[in-house]
Amino acid sequence: LISNIALFIVYFLAVQMHFSALFYPFGLIPGQVLGSFAIWQLFTYMFLHSTSGVGHILINMLSLWMFGSELERVWGPKRYTQILLASTLSAALVQLLFTWAIGTGAPTVGASGAIFGLLLSILLMGLAASAIEALRQRREACRKAGGDGGDRDA
């Protein structure tokens, strides 16, 4: 959160002073990633946000705080960082595929893709917890009925 907000302020000031070109190589630009092998863009784009208003960064940072802090508490900082980076990379690859499919080279910035990856993680954790609970209840019901909870035919 802090790095995103600090970089937004620096980027905003650079735009105001007409130095925004310094940040251009860090957005996700399909032609540069694929043509010039600028693979750092697969990760750096998430730290840049639109300077046309503060809504983009506010929503991203609020979402990152709401969902990310809970996942970091559950998983720990190392695993959380791994999932966040995997989400960032996955979103970048999907964006590259999409821009290639529609034939545009528009740059992408923001943490929205990474945040959607975190939301998917929360969904999958919930589905896994539901499945585990359903299996536990089934096993308990089988034990009460005199079975051992397995799937063997009697």
mmCIF file of C-alpha atoms in Angstrom:
data_model
loop_
_atom_site.group_PDB
_atom_site.id
_atom_site.type_symbol
_atom_site.label_atom_id
_atom_site.label_comp_id
_atom_site.label_asym_id
_atom_site.label_seq_id
_atom_site.Cartn_x
_atom_site.Cartn_y
_atom_site.Cartn_z
ATOM 1 C CA LEU A 1 0.000 0.000 0.000
ATOM 2 C CA ILE A 2 2.665 2.466 1.020
ATOM 3 C CA SER A 3 4.780 1.849 -2.087
ATOM 4 C CA ASN A 4 1.746 2.264 -4.354
ATOM 5 C CA ILE A 5 0.694 5.527 -2.719
ATOM 6 C CA ALA A 6 4.250 6.928 -2.633
ATOM 7 C CA LEU A 7 4.788 6.066 -6.286
ATOM 8 C CA PHE A 8 1.425 7.585 -7.199
ATOM 9 C CA ILE A 9 2.457 10.869 -5.576
ATOM 10 C CA VAL A 10 5.822 10.856 -7.372
ATOM 11 C CA TYR A 11 4.147 9.946 -10.670
ATOM 12 C CA PHE A 12 1.461 12.609 -10.184
ATOM 13 C CA LEU A 13 4.132 15.258 -9.565
ATOM 14 C CA ALA A 14 6.108 14.056 -12.589
ATOM 15 C CA VAL A 15 3.010 14.412 -14.779
ATOM 16 C CA GLN A 16 2.450 17.938 -13.469
ATOM 17 C CA MET A 17 6.078 18.846 -14.272
ATOM 18 C CA HIS A 18 5.860 17.139 -17.721
ATOM 19 C CA PHE A 19 8.250 14.309 -16.798
ATOM 20 C CA SER A 20 5.702 11.496 -17.153
ATOM 21 C CA ALA A 21 7.777 9.926 -19.955
ATOM 22 C CA LEU A 22 10.165 8.687 -17.264
ATOM 23 C CA PHE A 23 7.445 6.290 -16.083
ATOM 24 C CA TYR A 24 6.283 5.134 -19.520
ATOM 25 C CA PRO A 25 8.617 2.095 -19.595
ATOM 26 C CA PHE A 26 7.020 0.756 -16.398
ATOM 27 C CA GLY A 27 3.423 0.479 -17.597
ATOM 28 C CA LEU A 28 2.352 -2.755 -19.290
ATOM 29 C CA ILE A 29 2.857 -1.973 -22.968
ATOM 30 C CA PRO A 30 2.195 -5.017 -25.188
ATOM 31 C CA GLY A 31 4.591 -4.015 -27.983
ATOM 32 C CA GLN A 32 7.447 -3.522 -25.535
ATOM 33 C CA VAL A 33 6.877 -6.676 -23.506
ATOM 34 C CA LEU A 34 6.613 -8.868 -26.588
ATOM 35 C CA GLY A 35 8.807 -6.925 -29.022
ATOM 36 C CA SER A 36 11.567 -5.504 -26.829
ATOM 37 C CA PHE A 37 11.468 -8.173 -24.119
ATOM 38 C CA ALA A 38 10.629 -5.624 -21.401
ATOM 39 C CA ILE A 39 9.558 -8.383 -19.013
ATOM 40 C CA TRP A 40 9.804 -6.157 -15.907
ATOM 41 C CA GLN A 41 6.576 -4.548 -17.105
ATOM 42 C CA LEU A 42 4.752 -7.767 -16.168
ATOM 43 C CA PHE A 43 5.185 -6.659 -12.537
ATOM 44 C CA THR A 44 5.864 -2.906 -12.514
ATOM 45 C CA TYR A 45 2.541 -1.908 -14.092
ATOM 46 C CA MET A 46 0.717 -2.652 -10.846
ATOM 47 C CA PHE A 47 2.551 0.172 -9.067
ATOM 48 C CA LEU A 48 1.419 2.864 -11.512
ATOM 49 C CA HIS A 49 -2.079 4.347 -11.452
ATOM 50 C CA SER A 50 -3.974 6.817 -13.569
ATOM 51 C CA THR A 51 -3.271 10.416 -12.568
ATOM 52 C CA SER A 52 -6.497 11.747 -14.078
ATOM 53 C CA GLY A 53 -8.061 11.472 -10.632
ATOM 54 C CA VAL A 54 -7.610 9.779 -7.295
ATOM 55 C CA GLY A 55 -10.536 7.364 -7.681
ATOM 56 C CA HIS A 56 -8.472 4.654 -9.373
ATOM 57 C CA ILE A 57 -5.821 4.474 -6.682
ATOM 58 C CA LEU A 58 -8.317 4.919 -3.838
ATOM 59 C CA ILE A 59 -10.435 1.965 -4.946
ATOM 60 C CA ASN A 60 -7.344 -0.166 -5.636
ATOM 61 C CA MET A 61 -5.742 0.605 -2.275
ATOM 62 C CA LEU A 62 -8.993 0.156 -0.346
ATOM 63 C CA SER A 63 -9.487 -3.232 -2.016
ATOM 64 C CA LEU A 64 -5.875 -4.219 -1.432
ATOM 65 C CA TRP A 65 -6.188 -3.288 2.233
ATOM 66 C CA MET A 66 -9.562 -5.015 2.719
ATOM 67 C CA PHE A 67 -8.735 -8.291 1.020
ATOM 68 C CA GLY A 68 -4.953 -8.346 1.189
ATOM 69 C CA SER A 69 -4.677 -7.743 4.927
ATOM 70 C CA GLU A 70 -7.010 -10.662 5.644
ATOM 71 C CA LEU A 71 -5.172 -13.002 3.276
ATOM 72 C CA GLU A 72 -1.812 -11.962 4.716
ATOM 73 C CA ARG A 73 -3.137 -12.728 8.199
ATOM 74 C CA VAL A 74 -4.293 -16.189 7.095
ATOM 75 C CA TRP A 75 -1.322 -17.122 4.895
ATOM 76 C CA GLY A 76 1.526 -15.093 6.361
ATOM 77 C CA PRO A 77 3.579 -12.451 4.544
ATOM 78 C CA LYS A 78 5.640 -14.831 2.377
ATOM 79 C CA ARG A 79 2.737 -16.816 0.946
ATOM 80 C CA TYR A 80 0.647 -13.662 0.531
ATOM 81 C CA THR A 81 3.429 -11.996 -1.462
ATOM 82 C CA GLN A 82 3.747 -15.092 -3.649
ATOM 83 C CA ILE A 83 0.013 -15.095 -4.413
ATOM 84 C CA LEU A 84 0.002 -11.338 -5.039
ATOM 85 C CA LEU A 85 2.894 -11.630 -7.513
ATOM 86 C CA ALA A 86 1.299 -14.653 -9.200
ATOM 87 C CA SER A 87 -1.961 -12.699 -9.501
ATOM 88 C CA THR A 88 -0.102 -9.711 -10.947
ATOM 89 C CA LEU A 89 1.683 -11.885 -13.512
ATOM 90 C CA SER A 90 -1.481 -13.794 -14.437
ATOM 91 C CA ALA A 91 -3.436 -10.571 -14.938
ATOM 92 C CA ALA A 92 -0.626 -9.154 -17.088
ATOM 93 C CA LEU A 93 -0.591 -12.244 -19.302
ATOM 94 C CA VAL A 94 -4.371 -12.160 -19.719
ATOM 95 C CA GLN A 95 -4.165 -8.452 -20.579
ATOM 96 C CA LEU A 96 -1.435 -9.119 -23.161
ATOM 97 C CA LEU A 97 -3.529 -11.884 -24.711
ATOM 98 C CA PHE A 98 -6.594 -9.635 -24.780
ATOM 99 C CA THR A 99 -4.778 -6.667 -26.330
ATOM 100 C CA TRP A 100 -3.221 -8.982 -28.906
ATOM 101 C CA ALA A 101 -6.637 -10.494 -29.734
ATOM 102 C CA ILE A 102 -8.297 -7.123 -30.308
ATOM 103 C CA GLY A 103 -5.251 -5.596 -31.978
ATOM 104 C CA THR A 104 -4.473 -2.705 -29.653
ATOM 105 C CA GLY A 105 -1.259 -1.643 -27.997
ATOM 106 C CA ALA A 106 -2.793 0.447 -25.229
ATOM 107 C CA PRO A 107 -0.754 0.534 -22.015
ATOM 108 C CA THR A 108 -2.165 -0.867 -18.791
ATOM 109 C CA VAL A 109 -1.560 0.416 -15.264
ATOM 110 C CA GLY A 110 -2.979 -0.367 -11.841
ATOM 111 C CA ALA A 111 -3.342 -3.139 -9.305
ATOM 112 C CA SER A 112 -6.855 -4.206 -10.358
ATOM 113 C CA GLY A 113 -5.698 -7.464 -11.937
ATOM 114 C CA ALA A 114 -3.744 -8.439 -8.825
ATOM 115 C CA ILE A 115 -6.750 -7.590 -6.660
ATOM 116 C CA PHE A 116 -9.009 -9.797 -8.770
ATOM 117 C CA GLY A 117 -6.464 -12.572 -8.258
ATOM 118 C CA LEU A 118 -6.749 -12.086 -4.497
ATOM 119 C CA LEU A 119 -10.546 -12.190 -4.775
ATOM 120 C CA LEU A 120 -10.273 -15.446 -6.726
ATOM 121 C CA SER A 121 -8.062 -16.821 -3.939
ATOM 122 C CA ILE A 122 -10.714 -15.913 -1.367
ATOM 123 C CA LEU A 123 -13.379 -17.609 -3.490
ATOM 124 C CA LEU A 124 -11.290 -20.760 -3.865
ATOM 125 C CA MET A 125 -10.534 -20.835 -0.136
ATOM 126 C CA GLY A 126 -14.261 -20.635 0.548
ATOM 127 C CA LEU A 127 -15.061 -23.396 -1.939
ATOM 128 C CA ALA A 128 -12.319 -25.595 -0.496
ATOM 129 C CA ALA A 129 -13.573 -24.983 3.044
ATOM 130 C CA SER A 130 -17.133 -25.833 1.948
ATOM 131 C CA ALA A 131 -15.980 -29.048 0.272
ATOM 132 C CA ILE A 132 -13.951 -30.096 3.312
ATOM 133 C CA GLU A 133 -16.904 -29.393 5.599
ATOM 134 C CA ALA A 134 -19.242 -31.399 3.335
ATOM 135 C CA LEU A 135 -16.835 -34.364 3.384
ATOM 136 C CA ARG A 136 -16.520 -34.135 7.173
ATOM 137 C CA GLN A 137 -20.311 -34.133 7.558
ATOM 138 C CA ARG A 138 -20.658 -37.101 5.180
ATOM 139 C CA ARG A 139 -18.029 -39.088 7.070
ATOM 140 C CA GLU A 140 -19.750 -38.296 10.383
ATOM 141 C CA ALA A 141 -23.141 -39.361 8.979
ATOM 142 C CA CYS A 142 -21.668 -42.658 7.745
ATOM 143 C CA ARG A 143 -20.101 -43.352 11.124
ATOM 144 C CA LYS A 144 -23.431 -42.750 12.861
ATOM 145 C CA ALA A 145 -25.131 -45.092 10.393
ATOM 146 C CA GLY A 146 -22.644 -47.847 11.208
ATOM 147 C CA GLY A 147 -20.297 -47.396 8.266
ATOM 148 C CA ASP A 148 -16.700 -46.317 8.356
ATOM 149 C CA GLY A 149 -17.197 -43.203 6.217
ATOM 150 C CA GLY A 150 -15.453 -44.675 3.199
ATOM 151 C CA ASP A 151 -16.798 -45.264 -0.290
ATOM 152 C CA ARG A 152 -16.449 -49.063 -0.242
ATOM 153 C CA ASP A 153 -19.405 -51.241 -1.143
ATOM 154 C CA ALA A 154 -20.650 -53.461 1.687
#
